[in-house]
PDB file of C-alpha atoms in Angstrom:
ATOM      1  CA  MET A   1      -6.923  93.993  18.286  1.00  0.00           C
ATOM      2  CA  GLY A   2      -9.031  91.121  19.703  1.00  0.00           C
ATOM      3  CA  LYS A   3      -7.665  87.648  20.267  1.00  0.00           C
ATOM      4  CA  GLY A   4     -10.142  86.188  17.776  1.00  0.00           C
ATOM      5  CA  ARG A   5      -9.074  88.538  14.982  1.00  0.00           C
ATOM      6  CA  LEU A   6      -5.454  87.963  15.711  1.00  0.00           C
ATOM      7  CA  PHE A   7      -5.940  84.287  15.604  1.00  0.00           C
ATOM      8  CA  LEU A   8      -7.737  84.641  12.195  1.00  0.00           C
ATOM      9  CA  ILE A   9      -4.933  86.698  10.740  1.00  0.00           C
ATOM     10  CA  LEU A  10      -2.402  84.072  11.980  1.00  0.00           C
ATOM     11  CA  VAL A  11      -4.347  81.246  10.314  1.00  0.00           C
ATOM     12  CA  LEU A  12      -4.785  83.174   7.063  1.00  0.00           C
ATOM     13  CA  GLY A  13      -1.081  83.972   7.092  1.00  0.00           C
ATOM     14  CA  LEU A  14      -0.186  80.294   7.689  1.00  0.00           C
ATOM     15  CA  CYS A  15      -2.457  79.234   4.862  1.00  0.00           C
ATOM     16  CA  PHE A  16      -0.833  81.846   2.486  1.00  0.00           C
ATOM     17  CA  LEU A  17       2.674  80.443   3.331  1.00  0.00           C
ATOM     18  CA  ILE A  18       1.549  76.805   2.726  1.00  0.00           C
ATOM     19  CA  VAL A  19       0.165  77.855  -0.657  1.00  0.00           C
ATOM     20  CA  ILE A  20       3.367  79.719  -1.619  1.00  0.00           C
ATOM     21  CA  TYR A  21       5.535  76.708  -0.363  1.00  0.00           C
ATOM     22  CA  THR A  22       3.354  74.166  -2.249  1.00  0.00           C
ATOM     23  CA  PHE A  23       3.575  76.112  -5.555  1.00  0.00           C
ATOM     24  CA  TRP A  24       7.343  76.473  -5.179  1.00  0.00           C
ATOM     25  CA  ASP A  25       7.754  72.729  -4.143  1.00  0.00           C
ATOM     26  CA  ASN A  26       5.652  71.523  -7.145  1.00  0.00           C
ATOM     27  CA  ASN A  27       8.004  73.367  -9.544  1.00  0.00           C
ATOM     28  CA  ARG A  28      11.317  72.154  -8.389  1.00  0.00           C
ATOM     29  CA  ILE A  29      12.972  68.734  -8.942  1.00  0.00           C
ATOM     30  CA  LYS A  30      15.115  66.571  -6.688  1.00  0.00           C
ATOM     31  CA  ILE A  31      17.388  63.868  -7.795  1.00  0.00           C
ATOM     32  CA  VAL A  32      16.869  60.653  -5.725  1.00  0.00           C
ATOM     33  CA  GLU A  33      19.651  58.154  -5.772  1.00  0.00           C
ATOM     34  CA  GLN A  34      19.414  54.620  -4.889  1.00  0.00           C
ATOM     35  CA  VAL A  35      22.071  51.846  -4.785  1.00  0.00           C
ATOM     36  CA  ILE A  36      20.539  48.388  -5.444  1.00  0.00           C
ATOM     37  CA  LYS A  37      22.795  45.316  -4.769  1.00  0.00           C
ATOM     38  CA  ILE A  38      22.251  42.370  -7.121  1.00  0.00           C
ATOM     39  CA  ASP A  39      23.469  38.824  -6.487  1.00  0.00           C
ATOM     40  CA  ASP A  40      26.135  37.662  -8.979  1.00  0.00           C
ATOM     41  CA  LEU A  41      26.065  40.956 -10.804  1.00  0.00           C
ATOM     42  CA  PRO A  42      28.546  40.687 -13.755  1.00  0.00           C
ATOM     43  CA  ARG A  43      31.641  42.788 -13.259  1.00  0.00           C
ATOM     44  CA  GLU A  44      31.004  44.755 -16.395  1.00  0.00           C
ATOM     45  CA  PHE A  45      27.605  45.985 -14.858  1.00  0.00           C
ATOM     46  CA  ASP A  46      28.944  46.969 -11.450  1.00  0.00           C
ATOM     47  CA  GLY A  47      27.976  50.696 -11.313  1.00  0.00           C
ATOM     48  CA  PHE A  48      25.552  50.460 -14.211  1.00  0.00           C
ATOM     49  CA  LYS A  49      23.022  53.463 -13.757  1.00  0.00           C
ATOM     50  CA  ILE A  50      19.473  53.639 -14.745  1.00  0.00           C
ATOM     51  CA  LEU A  51      17.797  57.113 -14.883  1.00  0.00           C
ATOM     52  CA  GLN A  52      14.120  56.746 -14.273  1.00  0.00           C
ATOM     53  CA  ILE A  53      11.679  59.412 -15.315  1.00  0.00           C
ATOM     54  CA  SER A  54       8.032  58.705 -14.477  1.00  0.00           C
ATOM     55  CA  ASP A  55       4.545  60.232 -14.420  1.00  0.00           C
ATOM     56  CA  LEU A  56       5.292  63.572 -16.085  1.00  0.00           C
ATOM     57  CA  HIS A  57       1.607  64.219 -16.677  1.00  0.00           C
ATOM     58  CA  GLU A  58       2.529  67.039 -19.130  1.00  0.00           C
ATOM     59  CA  LYS A  59       4.107  69.002 -16.348  1.00  0.00           C
ATOM     60  CA  THR A  60       6.609  71.658 -17.361  1.00  0.00           C
ATOM     61  CA  PHE A  61       9.602  72.743 -15.373  1.00  0.00           C
ATOM     62  CA  GLY A  62      10.737  76.039 -16.674  1.00  0.00           C
ATOM     63  CA  SER A  63      10.605  77.358 -20.307  1.00  0.00           C
ATOM     64  CA  LYS A  64      10.674  74.336 -22.652  1.00  0.00           C
ATOM     65  CA  GLN A  65      11.643  72.043 -19.766  1.00  0.00           C
ATOM     66  CA  GLU A  66      14.970  73.899 -19.235  1.00  0.00           C
ATOM     67  CA  THR A  67      14.999  73.060 -15.462  1.00  0.00           C
ATOM     68  CA  LEU A  68      14.315  69.409 -15.966  1.00  0.00           C
ATOM     69  CA  ILE A  69      16.743  69.109 -18.823  1.00  0.00           C
ATOM     70  CA  ARG A  70      19.510  70.755 -16.822  1.00  0.00           C
ATOM     71  CA  LYS A  71      18.979  68.190 -14.077  1.00  0.00           C
ATOM     72  CA  ILE A  72      19.039  65.222 -16.478  1.00  0.00           C
ATOM     73  CA  ASN A  73      22.106  66.400 -18.393  1.00  0.00           C
ATOM     74  CA  SER A  74      23.971  66.830 -15.059  1.00  0.00           C
ATOM     75  CA  ILE A  75      23.712  62.994 -14.440  1.00  0.00           C
ATOM     76  CA  ASN A  76      25.956  60.325 -15.851  1.00  0.00           C
ATOM     77  CA  TYR A  77      23.684  57.297 -16.713  1.00  0.00           C
ATOM     78  CA  ASP A  78      23.634  54.347 -19.052  1.00  0.00           C
ATOM     79  CA  VAL A  79      19.956  54.043 -19.864  1.00  0.00           C
ATOM     80  CA  ILE A  80      16.753  56.081 -19.428  1.00  0.00           C
ATOM     81  CA  ALA A  81      13.610  54.288 -18.232  1.00  0.00           C
ATOM     82  CA  LEU A  82      10.423  56.172 -19.034  1.00  0.00           C
ATOM     83  CA  THR A  83       7.855  54.318 -16.919  1.00  0.00           C
ATOM     84  CA  GLY A  84       4.642  55.817 -18.341  1.00  0.00           C
ATOM     85  CA  ASP A  85       2.055  58.501 -17.807  1.00  0.00           C
ATOM     86  CA  LEU A  86       3.880  61.188 -19.787  1.00  0.00           C
ATOM     87  CA  LEU A  87       0.396  62.665 -20.932  1.00  0.00           C
ATOM     88  CA  SER A  88      -2.463  63.616 -18.661  1.00  0.00           C
ATOM     89  CA  ASN A  89      -5.024  61.512 -20.454  1.00  0.00           C
ATOM     90  CA  SER A  90      -5.003  59.145 -23.446  1.00  0.00           C
ATOM     91  CA  ASP A  91      -6.857  61.495 -25.644  1.00  0.00           C
ATOM     92  CA  SER A  92      -4.519  64.452 -25.054  1.00  0.00           C
ATOM     93  CA  GLU A  93      -2.474  65.966 -27.876  1.00  0.00           C
ATOM     94  CA  ASN A  94      -0.324  68.098 -25.718  1.00  0.00           C
ATOM     95  CA  TYR A  95       2.901  66.428 -26.689  1.00  0.00           C
ATOM     96  CA  SER A  96       5.148  69.443 -26.232  1.00  0.00           C
ATOM     97  CA  PRO A  97       6.207  68.827 -22.523  1.00  0.00           C
ATOM     98  CA  THR A  98       7.463  65.373 -23.601  1.00  0.00           C
ATOM     99  CA  TYR A  99       8.960  66.358 -26.933  1.00  0.00           C
ATOM    100  CA  GLU A 100      10.738  69.429 -25.607  1.00  0.00           C
ATOM    101  CA  LEU A 101      12.282  67.317 -22.964  1.00  0.00           C
ATOM    102  CA  LEU A 102      13.428  64.673 -25.328  1.00  0.00           C
ATOM    103  CA  ASP A 103      14.770  67.121 -27.921  1.00  0.00           C
ATOM    104  CA  SER A 104      17.366  68.432 -25.442  1.00  0.00           C
ATOM    105  CA  ILE A 105      18.546  65.337 -23.660  1.00  0.00           C
ATOM    106  CA  ASP A 106      22.298  64.869 -24.324  1.00  0.00           C
ATOM    107  CA  ASN A 107      22.626  61.124 -23.732  1.00  0.00           C
ATOM    108  CA  LYS A 108      19.952  59.350 -25.856  1.00  0.00           C
ATOM    109  CA  GLU A 109      21.830  56.164 -26.612  1.00  0.00           C
ATOM    110  CA  HIS A 110      19.290  53.987 -24.665  1.00  0.00           C
ATOM    111  CA  ILE A 111      15.837  55.429 -23.925  1.00  0.00           C
ATOM    112  CA  LEU A 112      13.214  52.782 -23.090  1.00  0.00           C
ATOM    113  CA  PHE A 113       9.427  53.503 -22.748  1.00  0.00           C
ATOM    114  CA  VAL A 114       6.542  51.660 -21.312  1.00  0.00           C
ATOM    115  CA  PRO A 115       3.156  53.371 -21.436  1.00  0.00           C
ATOM    116  CA  GLY A 116       0.987  54.176 -18.475  1.00  0.00           C
ATOM    117  CA  ASN A 117      -2.718  54.366 -17.930  1.00  0.00           C
ATOM    118  CA  THR A 118      -2.999  58.029 -19.198  1.00  0.00           C
ATOM    119  CA  ASP A 119      -0.854  57.384 -22.285  1.00  0.00           C
ATOM    120  CA  PRO A 120      -2.472  56.303 -25.570  1.00  0.00           C
ATOM    121  CA  ILE A 121      -2.402  52.736 -26.528  1.00  0.00           C
ATOM    122  CA  PRO A 122       0.850  52.235 -28.515  1.00  0.00           C
ATOM    123  CA  TYR A 123      -0.913  50.506 -31.442  1.00  0.00           C
ATOM    124  CA  VAL A 124      -4.179  51.585 -33.223  1.00  0.00           C
ATOM    125  CA  VAL A 125      -6.308  49.797 -35.826  1.00  0.00           C
ATOM    126  CA  ASN A 126      -6.826  51.891 -38.982  1.00  0.00           C
ATOM    127  CA  PRO A 127     -10.049  52.013 -40.996  1.00  0.00           C
ATOM    128  CA  ASP A 128      -8.527  49.628 -43.535  1.00  0.00           C
ATOM    129  CA  LYS A 129      -7.861  47.182 -40.552  1.00  0.00           C
ATOM    130  CA  SER A 130      -4.077  47.702 -40.758  1.00  0.00           C
ATOM    131  CA  ILE A 131      -2.229  48.339 -37.522  1.00  0.00           C
ATOM    132  CA  SER A 132       0.094  51.255 -36.911  1.00  0.00           C
ATOM    133  CA  LYS A 133       1.668  53.124 -33.937  1.00  0.00           C
ATOM    134  CA  ASN A 134      -0.092  56.097 -32.449  1.00  0.00           C
ATOM    135  CA  THR A 135       1.114  59.555 -33.332  1.00  0.00           C
ATOM    136  CA  PHE A 136       2.507  60.389 -29.836  1.00  0.00           C
ATOM    137  CA  LEU A 137       4.713  57.273 -29.983  1.00  0.00           C
ATOM    138  CA  LEU A 138       5.915  57.889 -33.426  1.00  0.00           C
ATOM    139  CA  GLY A 139       7.133  61.388 -32.384  1.00  0.00           C
ATOM    140  CA  MET A 140       8.851  59.858 -29.465  1.00  0.00           C
ATOM    141  CA  GLU A 141      10.620  57.330 -31.663  1.00  0.00           C
ATOM    142  CA  ASP A 142      11.751  60.117 -33.985  1.00  0.00           C
ATOM    143  CA  ARG A 143      13.482  61.533 -30.846  1.00  0.00           C
ATOM    144  CA  GLY A 144      15.387  58.359 -30.032  1.00  0.00           C
ATOM    145  CA  VAL A 145      12.844  56.549 -27.760  1.00  0.00           C
ATOM    146  CA  HIS A 146      12.436  52.721 -27.970  1.00  0.00           C
ATOM    147  CA  LEU A 147       8.972  51.194 -27.086  1.00  0.00           C
ATOM    148  CA  LEU A 148       9.774  48.245 -24.886  1.00  0.00           C
ATOM    149  CA  ASP A 149       7.503  45.731 -26.633  1.00  0.00           C
ATOM    150  CA  SER A 150      10.220  43.055 -26.770  1.00  0.00           C
ATOM    151  CA  VAL A 151      13.340  42.131 -24.999  1.00  0.00           C
ATOM    152  CA  TYR A 152      15.928  45.022 -25.205  1.00  0.00           C
ATOM    153  CA  THR A 153      19.611  44.083 -24.721  1.00  0.00           C
ATOM    154  CA  ILE A 154      22.538  46.276 -23.707  1.00  0.00           C
ATOM    155  CA  GLU A 155      25.870  44.545 -24.103  1.00  0.00           C
ATOM    156  CA  LYS A 156      29.095  45.237 -22.179  1.00  0.00           C
ATOM    157  CA  GLY A 157      32.144  43.102 -22.928  1.00  0.00           C
ATOM    158  CA  ASN A 158      30.927  39.519 -23.008  1.00  0.00           C
ATOM    159  CA  THR A 159      27.843  39.966 -20.978  1.00  0.00           C
ATOM    160  CA  SER A 160      24.431  41.559 -21.298  1.00  0.00           C
ATOM    161  CA  ILE A 161      21.616  43.183 -19.405  1.00  0.00           C
ATOM    162  CA  TYR A 162      17.980  42.436 -20.677  1.00  0.00           C
ATOM    163  CA  PHE A 163      15.081  44.847 -20.227  1.00  0.00           C
ATOM    164  CA  GLY A 164      11.492  43.693 -20.614  1.00  0.00           C
ATOM    165  CA  HIS A 165       7.956  45.061 -20.086  1.00  0.00           C
ATOM    166  CA  PHE A 166       5.828  43.126 -17.555  1.00  0.00           C
ATOM    167  CA  ASP A 167       2.550  43.792 -19.416  1.00  0.00           C
ATOM    168  CA  ILE A 168       3.707  42.215 -22.711  1.00  0.00           C
ATOM    169  CA  SER A 169       1.180  39.775 -24.159  1.00  0.00           C
ATOM    170  CA  ASN A 170       3.064  39.087 -27.446  1.00  0.00           C
ATOM    171  CA  PRO A 171       3.727  35.341 -27.553  1.00  0.00           C
ATOM    172  CA  ASP A 172       7.008  35.804 -29.357  1.00  0.00           C
ATOM    173  CA  THR A 173       8.182  38.162 -26.665  1.00  0.00           C
ATOM    174  CA  THR A 174       7.169  35.793 -23.928  1.00  0.00           C
ATOM    175  CA  SER A 175       9.161  33.045 -25.612  1.00  0.00           C
ATOM    176  CA  GLN A 176      12.132  35.399 -25.588  1.00  0.00           C
ATOM    177  CA  PHE A 177      11.743  35.778 -21.759  1.00  0.00           C
ATOM    178  CA  ALA A 178      11.477  31.992 -21.391  1.00  0.00           C
ATOM    179  CA  LYS A 179      14.933  31.581 -22.962  1.00  0.00           C
ATOM    180  CA  LEU A 180      16.617  33.799 -20.460  1.00  0.00           C
ATOM    181  CA  GLU A 181      18.841  31.852 -18.089  1.00  0.00           C
ATOM    182  CA  LYS A 182      18.687  32.139 -14.308  1.00  0.00           C
ATOM    183  CA  ASP A 183      21.979  33.994 -14.134  1.00  0.00           C
ATOM    184  CA  ASP A 184      21.111  36.454 -16.861  1.00  0.00           C
ATOM    185  CA  LEU A 185      20.689  40.124 -15.654  1.00  0.00           C
ATOM    186  CA  PHE A 186      17.017  40.855 -16.235  1.00  0.00           C
ATOM    187  CA  VAL A 187      15.183  44.136 -15.346  1.00  0.00           C
ATOM    188  CA  ILE A 188      11.434  44.558 -15.763  1.00  0.00           C
ATOM    189  CA  LEU A 189      10.016  47.984 -16.514  1.00  0.00           C
ATOM    190  CA  ASN A 190       6.292  48.546 -15.733  1.00  0.00           C
ATOM    191  CA  HIS A 191       4.088  51.504 -15.084  1.00  0.00           C
ATOM    192  CA  TYR A 192       2.230  49.709 -12.251  1.00  0.00           C
ATOM    193  CA  PRO A 193       3.897  48.354  -9.185  1.00  0.00           C
ATOM    194  CA  ILE A 194       3.229  44.715  -8.521  1.00  0.00           C
ATOM    195  CA  VAL A 195       1.820  44.133  -4.979  1.00  0.00           C
ATOM    196  CA  ASP A 196       2.798  41.215  -2.666  1.00  0.00           C
ATOM    197  CA  LYS A 197      -0.368  39.242  -3.310  1.00  0.00           C
ATOM    198  CA  ARG A 198       0.168  39.416  -7.112  1.00  0.00           C
ATOM    199  CA  ILE A 199       3.927  38.403  -6.855  1.00  0.00           C
ATOM    200  CA  ASP A 200       2.831  35.283  -4.976  1.00  0.00           C
ATOM    201  CA  GLN A 201       0.410  34.463  -7.729  1.00  0.00           C
ATOM    202  CA  LEU A 202       3.018  35.020 -10.447  1.00  0.00           C
ATOM    203  CA  ASN A 203       5.672  32.944  -8.640  1.00  0.00           C
ATOM    204  CA  GLN A 204       3.237  30.081  -8.450  1.00  0.00           C
ATOM    205  CA  ASP A 205       2.466  30.252 -12.178  1.00  0.00           C
ATOM    206  CA  PRO A 206       4.828  27.799 -13.986  1.00  0.00           C
ATOM    207  CA  HIS A 207       4.314  29.721 -17.194  1.00  0.00           C
ATOM    208  CA  SER A 208       5.349  33.031 -15.712  1.00  0.00           C
ATOM    209  CA  TYR A 209       8.819  34.577 -16.351  1.00  0.00           C
ATOM    210  CA  PHE A 210       8.397  37.048 -13.453  1.00  0.00           C
ATOM    211  CA  SER A 211      10.500  35.016 -11.001  1.00  0.00           C
ATOM    212  CA  LYS A 212      13.507  35.328 -13.295  1.00  0.00           C
ATOM    213  CA  ASN A 213      13.813  39.114 -12.785  1.00  0.00           C
ATOM    214  CA  ASP A 214      16.554  40.748 -10.808  1.00  0.00           C
ATOM    215  CA  LEU A 215      14.846  44.138 -10.436  1.00  0.00           C
ATOM    216  CA  MET A 216      11.509  45.712 -11.243  1.00  0.00           C
ATOM    217  CA  ILE A 217      11.084  49.420 -11.802  1.00  0.00           C
ATOM    218  CA  ALA A 218       7.710  51.141 -11.710  1.00  0.00           C
ATOM    219  CA  GLY A 219       5.806  54.419 -11.067  1.00  0.00           C
ATOM    220  CA  HIS A 220       2.077  55.202 -10.991  1.00  0.00           C
ATOM    221  CA  TYR A 221       1.640  55.874  -7.189  1.00  0.00           C
ATOM    222  CA  HIS A 222       3.107  59.395  -7.291  1.00  0.00           C
ATOM    223  CA  GLY A 223       4.470  58.735  -3.819  1.00  0.00           C
ATOM    224  CA  GLY A 224       0.892  59.223  -2.689  1.00  0.00           C
ATOM    225  CA  GLN A 225       0.728  62.778  -4.294  1.00  0.00           C
ATOM    226  CA  ILE A 226      -0.821  64.273  -1.069  1.00  0.00           C
ATOM    227  CA  ARG A 227       1.435  63.458   2.000  1.00  0.00           C
ATOM    228  CA  VAL A 228       0.776  64.462   5.573  1.00  0.00           C
ATOM    229  CA  PRO A 229       3.429  64.759   8.323  1.00  0.00           C
ATOM    230  CA  PHE A 230       3.801  61.812  10.638  1.00  0.00           C
ATOM    231  CA  VAL A 231       1.295  59.828   8.386  1.00  0.00           C
ATOM    232  CA  GLY A 232       2.740  59.824   4.816  1.00  0.00           C
ATOM    233  CA  ALA A 233       0.604  58.975   1.869  1.00  0.00           C
ATOM    234  CA  LEU A 234      -3.118  59.256   2.338  1.00  0.00           C
ATOM    235  CA  PHE A 235      -4.012  57.437  -0.940  1.00  0.00           C
ATOM    236  CA  ILE A 236      -2.525  55.535  -3.783  1.00  0.00           C
ATOM    237  CA  PRO A 237      -4.410  54.101  -6.844  1.00  0.00           C
ATOM    238  CA  GLU A 238      -4.136  50.452  -5.950  1.00  0.00           C
ATOM    239  CA  PRO A 239      -7.165  48.189  -6.124  1.00  0.00           C
ATOM    240  CA  TYR A 240      -5.266  45.232  -4.519  1.00  0.00           C
ATOM    241  CA  TYR A 241      -5.135  47.070  -1.261  1.00  0.00           C
ATOM    242  CA  ALA A 242      -8.018  47.587   1.191  1.00  0.00           C
ATOM    243  CA  ASN A 243     -10.318  50.629   0.550  1.00  0.00           C
ATOM    244  CA  ASN A 244      -8.709  50.731  -2.981  1.00  0.00           C
ATOM    245  CA  GLY A 245      -5.557  52.353  -1.681  1.00  0.00           C
ATOM    246  CA  LEU A 246      -6.899  54.605   0.992  1.00  0.00           C
ATOM    247  CA  PHE A 247      -4.245  54.780   3.836  1.00  0.00           C
ATOM    248  CA  PRO A 248      -1.915  52.341   2.051  1.00  0.00           C
ATOM    249  CA  PRO A 249       1.033  50.498   3.711  1.00  0.00           C
ATOM    250  CA  GLN A 250       3.639  53.301   3.876  1.00  0.00           C
ATOM    251  CA  ASP A 251       6.654  50.935   2.961  1.00  0.00           C
ATOM    252  CA  ARG A 252       4.901  50.093  -0.390  1.00  0.00           C
ATOM    253  CA  VAL A 253       4.307  53.661  -1.601  1.00  0.00           C
ATOM    254  CA  LYS A 254       7.616  54.679  -3.081  1.00  0.00           C
ATOM    255  CA  GLY A 255      11.410  53.742  -3.054  1.00  0.00           C
ATOM    256  CA  LEU A 256      12.865  50.317  -2.781  1.00  0.00           C
ATOM    257  CA  TRP A 257      11.418  47.214  -1.117  1.00  0.00           C
ATOM    258  CA  GLU A 258      11.976  43.437  -1.519  1.00  0.00           C
ATOM    259  CA  TYR A 259       9.411  40.754  -1.187  1.00  0.00           C
ATOM    260  CA  ASN A 260       9.822  36.973  -1.701  1.00  0.00           C
ATOM    261  CA  GLY A 261      12.875  37.435  -3.709  1.00  0.00           C
ATOM    262  CA  THR A 262      11.633  40.355  -5.858  1.00  0.00           C
ATOM    263  CA  LYS A 263      13.391  43.701  -5.621  1.00  0.00           C
ATOM    264  CA  GLN A 264      11.035  46.487  -6.656  1.00  0.00           C
ATOM    265  CA  TYR A 265      11.727  50.231  -6.972  1.00  0.00           C
ATOM    266  CA  VAL A 266       8.996  52.722  -7.347  1.00  0.00           C
ATOM    267  CA  SER A 267       9.376  56.418  -8.314  1.00  0.00           C
ATOM    268  CA  ALA A 268       7.270  59.118  -6.877  1.00  0.00           C
ATOM    269  CA  GLY A 269       7.572  60.757 -10.284  1.00  0.00           C
ATOM    270  CA  LEU A 270       7.231  64.314 -11.513  1.00  0.00           C
ATOM    271  CA  GLY A 271       3.600  65.332 -12.185  1.00  0.00           C
ATOM    272  CA  SER A 272       0.222  65.225 -10.599  1.00  0.00           C
ATOM    273  CA  SER A 273      -2.869  63.219 -11.444  1.00  0.00           C
ATOM    274  CA  ASN A 274      -6.150  65.045 -12.229  1.00  0.00           C
ATOM    275  CA  ALA A 275      -8.377  62.077 -10.994  1.00  0.00           C
ATOM    276  CA  ILE A 276      -9.707  64.681  -8.582  1.00  0.00           C
ATOM    277  CA  PRO A 277      -9.427  67.973 -10.471  1.00  0.00           C
ATOM    278  CA  PHE A 278      -9.113  70.404  -7.460  1.00  0.00           C
ATOM    279  CA  LEU A 279      -6.392  68.251  -5.989  1.00  0.00           C
ATOM    280  CA  LYS A 280      -4.179  68.274  -9.104  1.00  0.00           C
ATOM    281  CA  PHE A 281      -1.045  69.135  -7.198  1.00  0.00           C
ATOM    282  CA  ARG A 282       1.520  67.533  -4.981  1.00  0.00           C
ATOM    283  CA  PHE A 283       1.644  68.356  -1.194  1.00  0.00           C
ATOM    284  CA  LEU A 284       4.836  67.841   0.828  1.00  0.00           C
ATOM    285  CA  ASN A 285       5.914  65.544  -2.070  1.00  0.00           C
ATOM    286  CA  THR A 286       8.673  67.190  -4.210  1.00  0.00           C
ATOM    287  CA  PRO A 287       8.874  65.987  -7.888  1.00  0.00           C
ATOM    288  CA  GLU A 288      11.671  63.593  -8.420  1.00  0.00           C
ATOM    289  CA  ILE A 289      13.779  61.895 -11.029  1.00  0.00           C
ATOM    290  CA  ASN A 290      15.622  58.727  -9.819  1.00  0.00           C
ATOM    291  CA  VAL A 291      19.096  57.370 -10.454  1.00  0.00           C
ATOM    292  CA  ILE A 292      19.437  53.574  -9.698  1.00  0.00           C
ATOM    293  CA  THR A 293      22.982  52.202  -9.469  1.00  0.00           C
ATOM    294  CA  LEU A 294      23.476  48.473  -9.654  1.00  0.00           C
ATOM    295  CA  ARG A 295      26.198  47.055  -7.436  1.00  0.00           C
ATOM    296  CA  LYS A 296      27.392  43.486  -6.876  1.00  0.00           C
ATOM    297  CA  LYS A 297      26.115  42.096  -3.604  1.00  0.00           C
TER     298      LYS A 297
END
């Protein structure tokens, strides 16, 4: 056998192994745990756990989501944060991957949802000019999900934790945020991470409630979706960065970071974007759900 033919066989064999590994890796789930220390955290919320599920994109893990459900039901948590992009596009009617998941979750006392860019707009205008919630959201609410379109409060003892959605434009909700005191425990859920430049703008706005938050939780970036050894994420969908997110700053792709007083945690999520159809998979980027534990600093 010639050296050229042997080299070709080795290359093809390596490609085959990469394909097999990628298929296997895209269909497993890891639980990523993160402890976040909060200044002056009330004693009642020391150890409070937030389970984040993000960017499902209609992905299924086992028959009727049994693999994902098993992972979730193995976790002890206080609240679930669904941070958007549960569907693959806003016109999709493939609700089963989300509904099957919600149907079998054991702890559904507090499930909060903020929509992403591939989810339908929560409210629709009917032909008679009346406003109602979209079909997908109504089905989620039937399964215990709460749309985070106002301040959501969880009480423990004599203290509370407040959850809000960054993109809220409702004046009544904004006034609720304005009433929060500096020492109130306030967590923002949002689909999109907020980049440093935008944080500076918000902190300079006297009408913004953003500076009051203790923690922001987001998704959207997929951890880069396609990751390369020794480089990391090749691209994230972020217009605030140079080249619209091509070769982004690697410490702003996923996980926890802090900038100018703002703690932000970003999940790499579960599914894959179909923005580029032939790249609708994750590479060296295992799907994840995230357990965030609050601790007193």
